[in-house]
Amino acid sequence: MSAIPNDGNWTKDSKIVHYTAKSPEGPYTFVDITFASNTLTYHNPQISQVNDTYVLVYLLKSRETPNINQEIGIATSKSLDGPWKESPYNPIIKASGTQKDGANIIHASNPTFLKDKNGKFRIYYKSISDAFGTNWNREISLAMSDNIEGPYENYQENPLISYADKGLDIEDCYAFYYKDSYYMIVEDRKGVKNMLEGNPIPAEDIELGGNRPGLIYKSEDGIHWGKPEVGYKTNEQYFGDKLARTERPHILWKNGEPEYLFLACHDEDPSAGFFVKIEGWIPE
């Protein structure tokens, strides 16, 4: 997970830290700091396993650059206890490149990694382009490589999922390949579900962030994504707590099956978030 000092800010002071527990439900105990830097902020990590290799992808940002300037790094290890080796190609996805509409990518962050059904490696990530000037809306893009460490190349038809032309967006994707299909869970940041159902939220009433249920998409090829369904509920719906922003969905897997969904939550005790056990989910 990423951690920020009480007097710090994630854009300058975030570190990737390592906690362990005897069971998925905790309690979790601090072990060590995986990545920290005086010049870079490390944020929003995700760990996956490919055979005997653990793969860690994360957001990278210089402490001194504007917030829009975010990029993506990757590291590998043979053990969850490290040591971790950062790719020589880092940042493996830079805030640069051209989309299919000719717009320039100016931001790359919040990556999610998987090995696809053809044995190639994919990183889905949040991208922002200059297509609408400074009206920056989050989109979902893809980069691929034949090797875990890279180099990664942007998919030429990026972005894969975008509602930027409607002034709406999603972010914080978590992608996985399961039972011969690709899935992606995201934070519905601006009421995309409402819009798709024909009941758009007036722009002046949209409360930014995950103050609403998250979405899950399904795809046969991981390129073309259909209409999403509700992927997870809010903290209010799960626990009856005061509604707070939930974000960064991640699944803990056991023996190839999804076991727990973890979410960060900006409630009154924003120390980590919450989890829910996944039971009875059978993909259609």
PDB file of C-alpha atoms in Angstrom:
ATOM      1  CA  MET A   1       0.000   0.000   0.000  1.00  0.00           C
ATOM      2  CA  SER A   2       1.037   3.634  -0.191  1.00  0.00           C
ATOM      3  CA  ALA A   3       1.428   5.720   2.956  1.00  0.00           C
ATOM      4  CA  ILE A   4       1.622   9.464   3.494  1.00  0.00           C
ATOM      5  CA  PRO A   5       2.846  11.312   6.623  1.00  0.00           C
ATOM      6  CA  ASN A   6       0.166  13.224   8.550  1.00  0.00           C
ATOM      7  CA  ASP A   7       1.833  16.497   7.581  1.00  0.00           C
ATOM      8  CA  GLY A   8       2.606  15.393   4.017  1.00  0.00           C
ATOM      9  CA  ASN A   9       0.944  15.224   0.634  1.00  0.00           C
ATOM     10  CA  TRP A  10       0.776  12.266  -1.729  1.00  0.00           C
ATOM     11  CA  THR A  11       2.121  14.358  -4.620  1.00  0.00           C
ATOM     12  CA  LYS A  12       5.421  14.787  -2.763  1.00  0.00           C
ATOM     13  CA  ASP A  13       5.637  12.432   0.207  1.00  0.00           C
ATOM     14  CA  SER A  14       4.041   9.097  -0.666  1.00  0.00           C
ATOM     15  CA  LYS A  15       5.915   5.824  -0.059  1.00  0.00           C
ATOM     16  CA  ILE A  16       5.117   2.211  -0.873  1.00  0.00           C
ATOM     17  CA  VAL A  17       5.039   0.280   2.396  1.00  0.00           C
ATOM     18  CA  HIS A  18       4.732  -3.397   3.290  1.00  0.00           C
ATOM     19  CA  TYR A  19       2.273  -4.803   5.839  1.00  0.00           C
ATOM     20  CA  THR A  20       1.466  -8.425   6.609  1.00  0.00           C
ATOM     21  CA  ALA A  21      -1.230 -10.328   8.501  1.00  0.00           C
ATOM     22  CA  LYS A  22      -1.899 -13.939   9.384  1.00  0.00           C
ATOM     23  CA  SER A  23      -5.272 -13.798   7.650  1.00  0.00           C
ATOM     24  CA  PRO A  24      -6.765 -11.543   4.953  1.00  0.00           C
ATOM     25  CA  GLU A  25      -8.985  -9.927   7.555  1.00  0.00           C
ATOM     26  CA  GLY A  26      -5.990  -8.768   9.613  1.00  0.00           C
ATOM     27  CA  PRO A  27      -4.827  -7.235  11.834  1.00  0.00           C
ATOM     28  CA  TYR A  28      -1.985  -5.985   9.622  1.00  0.00           C
ATOM     29  CA  THR A  29       1.477  -5.153  10.963  1.00  0.00           C
ATOM     30  CA  PHE A  30       4.041  -2.836   9.387  1.00  0.00           C
ATOM     31  CA  VAL A  31       7.100  -4.675   8.011  1.00  0.00           C
ATOM     32  CA  ASP A  32       9.189  -2.206   6.042  1.00  0.00           C
ATOM     33  CA  ILE A  33       9.280   0.509   3.385  1.00  0.00           C
ATOM     34  CA  THR A  34       9.461  -0.945  -0.119  1.00  0.00           C
ATOM     35  CA  PHE A  35      10.087   2.263  -2.081  1.00  0.00           C
ATOM     36  CA  ALA A  36      10.706   5.829  -0.920  1.00  0.00           C
ATOM     37  CA  SER A  37      12.699   8.686  -2.379  1.00  0.00           C
ATOM     38  CA  ASN A  38      13.778  12.258  -1.665  1.00  0.00           C
ATOM     39  CA  THR A  39      13.061  13.195  -5.276  1.00  0.00           C
ATOM     40  CA  LEU A  40      10.130  10.967  -6.273  1.00  0.00           C
ATOM     41  CA  THR A  41       6.770  10.085  -4.825  1.00  0.00           C
ATOM     42  CA  TYR A  42       5.695   6.428  -5.094  1.00  0.00           C
ATOM     43  CA  HIS A  43       1.947   5.879  -4.978  1.00  0.00           C
ATOM     44  CA  ASN A  44      -0.967   3.519  -5.735  1.00  0.00           C
ATOM     45  CA  PRO A  45       0.878   0.169  -5.966  1.00  0.00           C
ATOM     46  CA  GLN A  46      -0.569  -3.100  -7.196  1.00  0.00           C
ATOM     47  CA  ILE A  47       1.064  -6.530  -6.863  1.00  0.00           C
ATOM     48  CA  SER A  48       0.425  -9.463  -9.207  1.00  0.00           C
ATOM     49  CA  GLN A  49       2.064 -12.873  -9.591  1.00  0.00           C
ATOM     50  CA  VAL A  50       3.321 -14.380 -12.848  1.00  0.00           C
ATOM     51  CA  ASN A  51       4.658 -17.903 -12.230  1.00  0.00           C
ATOM     52  CA  ASP A  52       7.501 -17.447  -9.690  1.00  0.00           C
ATOM     53  CA  THR A  53       7.758 -13.680 -10.122  1.00  0.00           C
ATOM     54  CA  TYR A  54       5.902 -10.974  -8.233  1.00  0.00           C
ATOM     55  CA  VAL A  55       5.167  -7.836 -10.234  1.00  0.00           C
ATOM     56  CA  LEU A  56       4.689  -4.454  -8.607  1.00  0.00           C
ATOM     57  CA  VAL A  57       3.327  -1.542 -10.678  1.00  0.00           C
ATOM     58  CA  TYR A  58       2.922   1.951  -9.267  1.00  0.00           C
ATOM     59  CA  LEU A  59       2.540   5.653  -9.929  1.00  0.00           C
ATOM     60  CA  LEU A  60       5.777   7.665 -10.158  1.00  0.00           C
ATOM     61  CA  LYS A  61       6.026  11.422  -9.878  1.00  0.00           C
ATOM     62  CA  SER A  62       8.812  13.909  -9.338  1.00  0.00           C
ATOM     63  CA  ARG A  63       8.276  15.944  -6.160  1.00  0.00           C
ATOM     64  CA  GLU A  64       8.982  19.130  -8.103  1.00  0.00           C
ATOM     65  CA  THR A  65       6.754  18.800 -11.176  1.00  0.00           C
ATOM     66  CA  PRO A  66       3.099  19.902 -11.551  1.00  0.00           C
ATOM     67  CA  ASN A  67       0.509  17.364 -10.422  1.00  0.00           C
ATOM     68  CA  ILE A  68      -0.540  16.548 -13.979  1.00  0.00           C
ATOM     69  CA  ASN A  69       2.957  15.131 -14.680  1.00  0.00           C
ATOM     70  CA  GLN A  70       2.568  11.552 -13.477  1.00  0.00           C
ATOM     71  CA  GLU A  71       4.091   8.390 -14.927  1.00  0.00           C
ATOM     72  CA  ILE A  72       4.217   4.651 -14.242  1.00  0.00           C
ATOM     73  CA  GLY A  73       6.931   2.352 -12.925  1.00  0.00           C
ATOM     74  CA  ILE A  74       7.340  -1.411 -12.490  1.00  0.00           C
ATOM     75  CA  ALA A  75       9.485  -3.636 -10.274  1.00  0.00           C
ATOM     76  CA  THR A  76       9.853  -7.402  -9.858  1.00  0.00           C
ATOM     77  CA  SER A  77      10.878  -9.783  -7.105  1.00  0.00           C
ATOM     78  CA  LYS A  78      11.005 -13.505  -6.407  1.00  0.00           C
ATOM     79  CA  SER A  79       9.616 -12.874  -2.928  1.00  0.00           C
ATOM     80  CA  LEU A  80       6.954 -10.606  -1.436  1.00  0.00           C
ATOM     81  CA  ASP A  81       9.636  -9.693   1.110  1.00  0.00           C
ATOM     82  CA  GLY A  82      11.894  -8.404  -1.664  1.00  0.00           C
ATOM     83  CA  PRO A  83      14.380  -7.305  -2.708  1.00  0.00           C
ATOM     84  CA  TRP A  84      12.520  -5.535  -5.508  1.00  0.00           C
ATOM     85  CA  LYS A  85      14.293  -4.660  -8.739  1.00  0.00           C
ATOM     86  CA  GLU A  86      13.025  -1.636 -10.636  1.00  0.00           C
ATOM     87  CA  SER A  87      12.878  -1.987 -14.414  1.00  0.00           C
ATOM     88  CA  PRO A  88      15.694  -0.303 -16.349  1.00  0.00           C
ATOM     89  CA  TYR A  89      12.961   1.054 -18.615  1.00  0.00           C
ATOM     90  CA  ASN A  90      11.260   3.035 -15.834  1.00  0.00           C
ATOM     91  CA  PRO A  91       9.155   5.024 -16.189  1.00  0.00           C
ATOM     92  CA  ILE A  92       7.759   2.273 -18.385  1.00  0.00           C
ATOM     93  CA  ILE A  93       4.744   4.406 -19.329  1.00  0.00           C
ATOM     94  CA  LYS A  94       5.531   8.049 -19.758  1.00  0.00           C
ATOM     95  CA  ALA A  95       3.078  10.920 -19.862  1.00  0.00           C
ATOM     96  CA  SER A  96       3.546  11.218 -23.592  1.00  0.00           C
ATOM     97  CA  GLY A  97       2.399   9.770 -26.889  1.00  0.00           C
ATOM     98  CA  THR A  98      -0.476  10.331 -29.274  1.00  0.00           C
ATOM     99  CA  GLN A  99      -4.005   8.952 -29.069  1.00  0.00           C
ATOM    100  CA  LYS A 100      -6.087   7.719 -31.985  1.00  0.00           C
ATOM    101  CA  ASP A 101      -7.802  11.125 -32.129  1.00  0.00           C
ATOM    102  CA  GLY A 102      -4.441  12.895 -32.449  1.00  0.00           C
ATOM    103  CA  ALA A 103      -4.556  14.300 -28.923  1.00  0.00           C
ATOM    104  CA  ASN A 104      -1.421  14.185 -26.791  1.00  0.00           C
ATOM    105  CA  ILE A 105      -1.265  12.053 -23.630  1.00  0.00           C
ATOM    106  CA  ILE A 106      -0.164  14.348 -20.792  1.00  0.00           C
ATOM    107  CA  HIS A 107      -0.715  12.052 -17.821  1.00  0.00           C
ATOM    108  CA  ALA A 108      -0.286   8.331 -16.979  1.00  0.00           C
ATOM    109  CA  SER A 109      -1.076   6.949 -13.530  1.00  0.00           C
ATOM    110  CA  ASN A 110      -2.871   4.336 -11.398  1.00  0.00           C
ATOM    111  CA  PRO A 111      -1.724   1.220 -13.290  1.00  0.00           C
ATOM    112  CA  THR A 112      -3.115  -2.300 -13.166  1.00  0.00           C
ATOM    113  CA  PHE A 113      -1.156  -5.248 -14.569  1.00  0.00           C
ATOM    114  CA  LEU A 114      -2.089  -8.654 -15.999  1.00  0.00           C
ATOM    115  CA  LYS A 115      -0.745 -11.428 -18.201  1.00  0.00           C
ATOM    116  CA  ASP A 116      -3.123 -11.872 -21.109  1.00  0.00           C
ATOM    117  CA  LYS A 117      -4.366 -15.093 -22.687  1.00  0.00           C
ATOM    118  CA  ASN A 118      -1.651 -14.881 -25.367  1.00  0.00           C
ATOM    119  CA  GLY A 119       1.177 -14.635 -22.841  1.00  0.00           C
ATOM    120  CA  LYS A 120       1.800 -10.926 -23.329  1.00  0.00           C
ATOM    121  CA  PHE A 121       1.818  -8.418 -20.497  1.00  0.00           C
ATOM    122  CA  ARG A 122      -0.660  -5.591 -20.250  1.00  0.00           C
ATOM    123  CA  ILE A 123      -0.836  -2.465 -18.137  1.00  0.00           C
ATOM    124  CA  TYR A 124      -4.142  -0.629 -18.110  1.00  0.00           C
ATOM    125  CA  TYR A 125      -3.867   2.853 -16.674  1.00  0.00           C
ATOM    126  CA  LYS A 126      -5.530   6.204 -16.153  1.00  0.00           C
ATOM    127  CA  SER A 127      -4.611   8.607 -18.917  1.00  0.00           C
ATOM    128  CA  ILE A 128      -5.432  12.254 -19.546  1.00  0.00           C
ATOM    129  CA  SER A 129      -4.967  14.021 -22.871  1.00  0.00           C
ATOM    130  CA  ASP A 130      -5.061  17.585 -24.107  1.00  0.00           C
ATOM    131  CA  ALA A 131      -8.067  16.835 -26.358  1.00  0.00           C
ATOM    132  CA  PHE A 132     -10.320  19.185 -24.402  1.00  0.00           C
ATOM    133  CA  GLY A 133      -7.752  21.764 -23.344  1.00  0.00           C
ATOM    134  CA  THR A 134      -7.593  22.028 -19.567  1.00  0.00           C
ATOM    135  CA  ASN A 135     -10.918  20.214 -19.108  1.00  0.00           C
ATOM    136  CA  TRP A 136      -9.063  17.140 -17.981  1.00  0.00           C
ATOM    137  CA  ASN A 137     -11.162  13.993 -17.860  1.00  0.00           C
ATOM    138  CA  ARG A 138      -9.755  10.630 -16.883  1.00  0.00           C
ATOM    139  CA  GLU A 139      -9.704   7.905 -19.537  1.00  0.00           C
ATOM    140  CA  ILE A 140      -8.535   4.279 -19.519  1.00  0.00           C
ATOM    141  CA  SER A 141      -5.628   3.403 -21.804  1.00  0.00           C
ATOM    142  CA  LEU A 142      -3.458   0.348 -22.429  1.00  0.00           C
ATOM    143  CA  ALA A 143       0.224  -0.433 -22.968  1.00  0.00           C
ATOM    144  CA  MET A 144       1.633  -3.883 -23.829  1.00  0.00           C
ATOM    145  CA  SER A 145       4.948  -5.728 -23.826  1.00  0.00           C
ATOM    146  CA  ASP A 146       6.403  -9.167 -24.511  1.00  0.00           C
ATOM    147  CA  ASN A 147       8.430  -8.905 -21.306  1.00  0.00           C
ATOM    148  CA  ILE A 148       7.335  -8.092 -17.767  1.00  0.00           C
ATOM    149  CA  GLU A 149      10.036  -5.460 -17.328  1.00  0.00           C
ATOM    150  CA  GLY A 150       9.206  -3.831 -20.670  1.00  0.00           C
ATOM    151  CA  PRO A 151       9.634  -1.799 -22.747  1.00  0.00           C
ATOM    152  CA  TYR A 152       5.879  -1.194 -23.013  1.00  0.00           C
ATOM    153  CA  GLU A 153       4.218   0.330 -26.051  1.00  0.00           C
ATOM    154  CA  ASN A 154       0.990   2.267 -25.962  1.00  0.00           C
ATOM    155  CA  TYR A 155      -1.914   0.660 -27.801  1.00  0.00           C
ATOM    156  CA  GLN A 156      -2.473   2.664 -30.962  1.00  0.00           C
ATOM    157  CA  GLU A 157      -6.250   2.916 -30.440  1.00  0.00           C
ATOM    158  CA  ASN A 158      -6.036   4.498 -26.977  1.00  0.00           C
ATOM    159  CA  PRO A 159      -8.049   5.448 -25.036  1.00  0.00           C
ATOM    160  CA  LEU A 160      -9.978   2.199 -24.614  1.00  0.00           C
ATOM    161  CA  ILE A 161     -12.719   3.658 -22.402  1.00  0.00           C
ATOM    162  CA  SER A 162     -13.590   7.334 -22.451  1.00  0.00           C
ATOM    163  CA  TYR A 163     -16.542   9.561 -21.640  1.00  0.00           C
ATOM    164  CA  ALA A 164     -14.510  12.743 -22.024  1.00  0.00           C
ATOM    165  CA  ASP A 165     -16.768  14.028 -24.798  1.00  0.00           C
ATOM    166  CA  LYS A 166     -19.598  14.055 -22.247  1.00  0.00           C
ATOM    167  CA  GLY A 167     -17.491  15.681 -19.543  1.00  0.00           C
ATOM    168  CA  LEU A 168     -17.564  12.489 -17.442  1.00  0.00           C
ATOM    169  CA  ASP A 169     -14.934  10.018 -16.368  1.00  0.00           C
ATOM    170  CA  ILE A 170     -13.874   6.920 -14.451  1.00  0.00           C
ATOM    171  CA  GLU A 171     -10.545   6.023 -12.872  1.00  0.00           C
ATOM    172  CA  ASP A 172      -8.652   3.653 -10.582  1.00  0.00           C
ATOM    173  CA  CYS A 173      -8.983   0.626 -12.820  1.00  0.00           C
ATOM    174  CA  TYR A 174      -8.294  -2.901 -11.545  1.00  0.00           C
ATOM    175  CA  ALA A 175      -8.137  -5.406 -14.423  1.00  0.00           C
ATOM    176  CA  PHE A 176      -7.955  -9.194 -14.355  1.00  0.00           C
ATOM    177  CA  TYR A 177      -8.372 -12.223 -16.623  1.00  0.00           C
ATOM    178  CA  TYR A 178     -10.751 -14.825 -15.221  1.00  0.00           C
ATOM    179  CA  LYS A 179     -12.652 -17.741 -16.742  1.00  0.00           C
ATOM    180  CA  ASP A 180     -11.699 -16.797 -20.337  1.00  0.00           C
ATOM    181  CA  SER A 181     -12.782 -13.151 -20.055  1.00  0.00           C
ATOM    182  CA  TYR A 182     -11.215  -9.849 -19.088  1.00  0.00           C
ATOM    183  CA  TYR A 183     -12.756  -7.743 -16.329  1.00  0.00           C
ATOM    184  CA  MET A 184     -12.111  -4.221 -15.135  1.00  0.00           C
ATOM    185  CA  ILE A 185     -13.383  -2.633 -11.922  1.00  0.00           C
ATOM    186  CA  VAL A 186     -13.324   1.173 -11.758  1.00  0.00           C
ATOM    187  CA  GLU A 187     -14.351   4.111  -9.640  1.00  0.00           C
ATOM    188  CA  ASP A 188     -17.349   5.933 -11.141  1.00  0.00           C
ATOM    189  CA  ARG A 189     -16.012   9.428 -10.551  1.00  0.00           C
ATOM    190  CA  LYS A 190     -18.705  11.550 -12.188  1.00  0.00           C
ATOM    191  CA  GLY A 191     -21.882   9.491 -12.542  1.00  0.00           C
ATOM    192  CA  VAL A 192     -21.159   7.503 -15.706  1.00  0.00           C
ATOM    193  CA  LYS A 193     -23.706   4.838 -14.678  1.00  0.00           C
ATOM    194  CA  ASN A 194     -26.427   7.488 -14.419  1.00  0.00           C
ATOM    195  CA  MET A 195     -25.580   8.791 -17.875  1.00  0.00           C
ATOM    196  CA  LEU A 196     -25.552   5.328 -19.452  1.00  0.00           C
ATOM    197  CA  GLU A 197     -28.959   4.565 -17.939  1.00  0.00           C
ATOM    198  CA  GLY A 198     -30.418   7.752 -19.395  1.00  0.00           C
ATOM    199  CA  ASN A 199     -30.590   9.614 -16.094  1.00  0.00           C
ATOM    200  CA  PRO A 200     -27.570  11.920 -16.177  1.00  0.00           C
ATOM    201  CA  ILE A 201     -26.713  13.914 -13.064  1.00  0.00           C
ATOM    202  CA  PRO A 202     -26.795  17.673 -13.763  1.00  0.00           C
ATOM    203  CA  ALA A 203     -23.220  18.878 -14.032  1.00  0.00           C
ATOM    204  CA  GLU A 204     -23.657  21.292 -11.120  1.00  0.00           C
ATOM    205  CA  ASP A 205     -24.812  18.427  -8.870  1.00  0.00           C
ATOM    206  CA  ILE A 206     -21.998  15.968  -9.586  1.00  0.00           C
ATOM    207  CA  GLU A 207     -19.917  15.312  -6.495  1.00  0.00           C
ATOM    208  CA  LEU A 208     -16.509  14.227  -7.721  1.00  0.00           C
ATOM    209  CA  GLY A 209     -14.998  10.956  -6.636  1.00  0.00           C
ATOM    210  CA  GLY A 210     -16.301   7.592  -5.625  1.00  0.00           C
ATOM    211  CA  ASN A 211     -19.295   8.765  -3.627  1.00  0.00           C
ATOM    212  CA  ARG A 212     -21.308   6.230  -5.565  1.00  0.00           C
ATOM    213  CA  PRO A 213     -20.993   2.510  -6.405  1.00  0.00           C
ATOM    214  CA  GLY A 214     -18.081   1.375  -8.544  1.00  0.00           C
ATOM    215  CA  LEU A 215     -18.474  -0.284 -11.924  1.00  0.00           C
ATOM    216  CA  ILE A 216     -17.272  -3.532 -13.501  1.00  0.00           C
ATOM    217  CA  TYR A 217     -16.732  -4.045 -17.225  1.00  0.00           C
ATOM    218  CA  LYS A 218     -16.366  -7.320 -19.119  1.00  0.00           C
ATOM    219  CA  SER A 219     -14.534  -7.957 -22.383  1.00  0.00           C
ATOM    220  CA  GLU A 220     -13.642 -10.948 -24.509  1.00  0.00           C
ATOM    221  CA  ASP A 221     -10.379  -9.425 -25.743  1.00  0.00           C
ATOM    222  CA  GLY A 222      -9.532  -6.770 -23.152  1.00  0.00           C
ATOM    223  CA  ILE A 223      -9.758  -4.152 -25.877  1.00  0.00           C
ATOM    224  CA  HIS A 224     -13.450  -3.671 -26.502  1.00  0.00           C
ATOM    225  CA  TRP A 225     -15.437  -3.108 -23.333  1.00  0.00           C
ATOM    226  CA  GLY A 226     -19.199  -3.175 -23.114  1.00  0.00           C
ATOM    227  CA  LYS A 227     -21.660  -1.469 -20.831  1.00  0.00           C
ATOM    228  CA  PRO A 228     -20.632  -1.798 -17.174  1.00  0.00           C
ATOM    229  CA  GLU A 229     -22.601  -3.102 -14.226  1.00  0.00           C
ATOM    230  CA  VAL A 230     -22.298  -2.216 -10.558  1.00  0.00           C
ATOM    231  CA  GLY A 231     -19.040  -3.749  -9.312  1.00  0.00           C
ATOM    232  CA  TYR A 232     -19.068  -2.710  -5.659  1.00  0.00           C
ATOM    233  CA  LYS A 233     -21.179  -0.661  -3.277  1.00  0.00           C
ATOM    234  CA  THR A 234     -20.385   2.379  -1.136  1.00  0.00           C
ATOM    235  CA  ASN A 235     -19.303   2.266   2.511  1.00  0.00           C
ATOM    236  CA  GLU A 236     -22.780   3.571   3.369  1.00  0.00           C
ATOM    237  CA  GLN A 237     -24.454   0.665   1.582  1.00  0.00           C
ATOM    238  CA  TYR A 238     -22.140  -1.968   3.052  1.00  0.00           C
ATOM    239  CA  PHE A 239     -21.922  -0.759   6.655  1.00  0.00           C
ATOM    240  CA  GLY A 240     -24.454   2.033   7.154  1.00  0.00           C
ATOM    241  CA  ASP A 241     -21.620   4.526   7.698  1.00  0.00           C
ATOM    242  CA  LYS A 242     -21.661   8.152   6.587  1.00  0.00           C
ATOM    243  CA  LEU A 243     -21.094   8.201   2.828  1.00  0.00           C
ATOM    244  CA  ALA A 244     -17.430   8.705   1.941  1.00  0.00           C
ATOM    245  CA  ARG A 245     -15.380   8.387  -1.194  1.00  0.00           C
ATOM    246  CA  THR A 246     -14.213   4.849  -1.953  1.00  0.00           C
ATOM    247  CA  GLU A 247     -11.499   4.228  -4.524  1.00  0.00           C
ATOM    248  CA  ARG A 248      -8.642   1.979  -5.634  1.00  0.00           C
ATOM    249  CA  PRO A 249     -10.431  -1.410  -5.876  1.00  0.00           C
ATOM    250  CA  HIS A 250      -8.126  -4.424  -5.592  1.00  0.00           C
ATOM    251  CA  ILE A 251      -8.820  -8.125  -5.329  1.00  0.00           C
ATOM    252  CA  LEU A 252      -6.944 -10.588  -3.130  1.00  0.00           C
ATOM    253  CA  TRP A 253      -6.795 -13.927  -4.958  1.00  0.00           C
ATOM    254  CA  LYS A 254      -6.497 -17.429  -3.507  1.00  0.00           C
ATOM    255  CA  ASN A 255      -5.877 -20.500  -5.674  1.00  0.00           C
ATOM    256  CA  GLY A 256      -6.961 -18.598  -8.776  1.00  0.00           C
ATOM    257  CA  GLU A 257     -10.248 -17.429  -7.269  1.00  0.00           C
ATOM    258  CA  PRO A 258     -11.182 -13.890  -6.147  1.00  0.00           C
ATOM    259  CA  GLU A 259     -11.459 -13.986  -2.350  1.00  0.00           C
ATOM    260  CA  TYR A 260     -11.591 -10.403  -1.009  1.00  0.00           C
ATOM    261  CA  LEU A 261     -12.187  -6.952  -2.502  1.00  0.00           C
ATOM    262  CA  PHE A 262     -10.154  -4.203  -0.845  1.00  0.00           C
ATOM    263  CA  LEU A 263     -11.028  -0.508  -1.201  1.00  0.00           C
ATOM    264  CA  ALA A 264      -9.478   2.703   0.076  1.00  0.00           C
ATOM    265  CA  CYS A 265     -12.030   4.911   1.841  1.00  0.00           C
ATOM    266  CA  HIS A 266     -11.881   8.587   2.775  1.00  0.00           C
ATOM    267  CA  ASP A 267     -14.076   8.263   5.831  1.00  0.00           C
ATOM    268  CA  GLU A 268     -13.518   9.854   9.222  1.00  0.00           C
ATOM    269  CA  ASP A 269     -10.658   7.427   9.854  1.00  0.00           C
ATOM    270  CA  PRO A 270      -8.877   7.426   6.515  1.00  0.00           C
ATOM    271  CA  SER A 271      -6.046   5.146   7.663  1.00  0.00           C
ATOM    272  CA  ALA A 272      -6.577   2.487   5.012  1.00  0.00           C
ATOM    273  CA  GLY A 273     -10.102   1.589   3.909  1.00  0.00           C
ATOM    274  CA  PHE A 274     -12.140  -1.591   4.111  1.00  0.00           C
ATOM    275  CA  PHE A 275     -12.597  -5.003   2.552  1.00  0.00           C
ATOM    276  CA  VAL A 276     -15.530  -7.234   1.676  1.00  0.00           C
ATOM    277  CA  LYS A 277     -15.439 -10.986   1.156  1.00  0.00           C
ATOM    278  CA  ILE A 278     -16.382 -12.111  -2.342  1.00  0.00           C
ATOM    279  CA  GLU A 279     -18.937 -14.876  -2.186  1.00  0.00           C
ATOM    280  CA  GLY A 280     -21.166 -16.317  -4.841  1.00  0.00           C
ATOM    281  CA  TRP A 281     -19.877 -14.248  -7.744  1.00  0.00           C
ATOM    282  CA  ILE A 282     -20.386 -16.259 -10.926  1.00  0.00           C
ATOM    283  CA  PRO A 283     -19.508 -14.373 -14.129  1.00  0.00           C
ATOM    284  CA  GLU A 284     -22.160 -14.548 -16.818  1.00  0.00           C
TER     285      GLU A 284
END
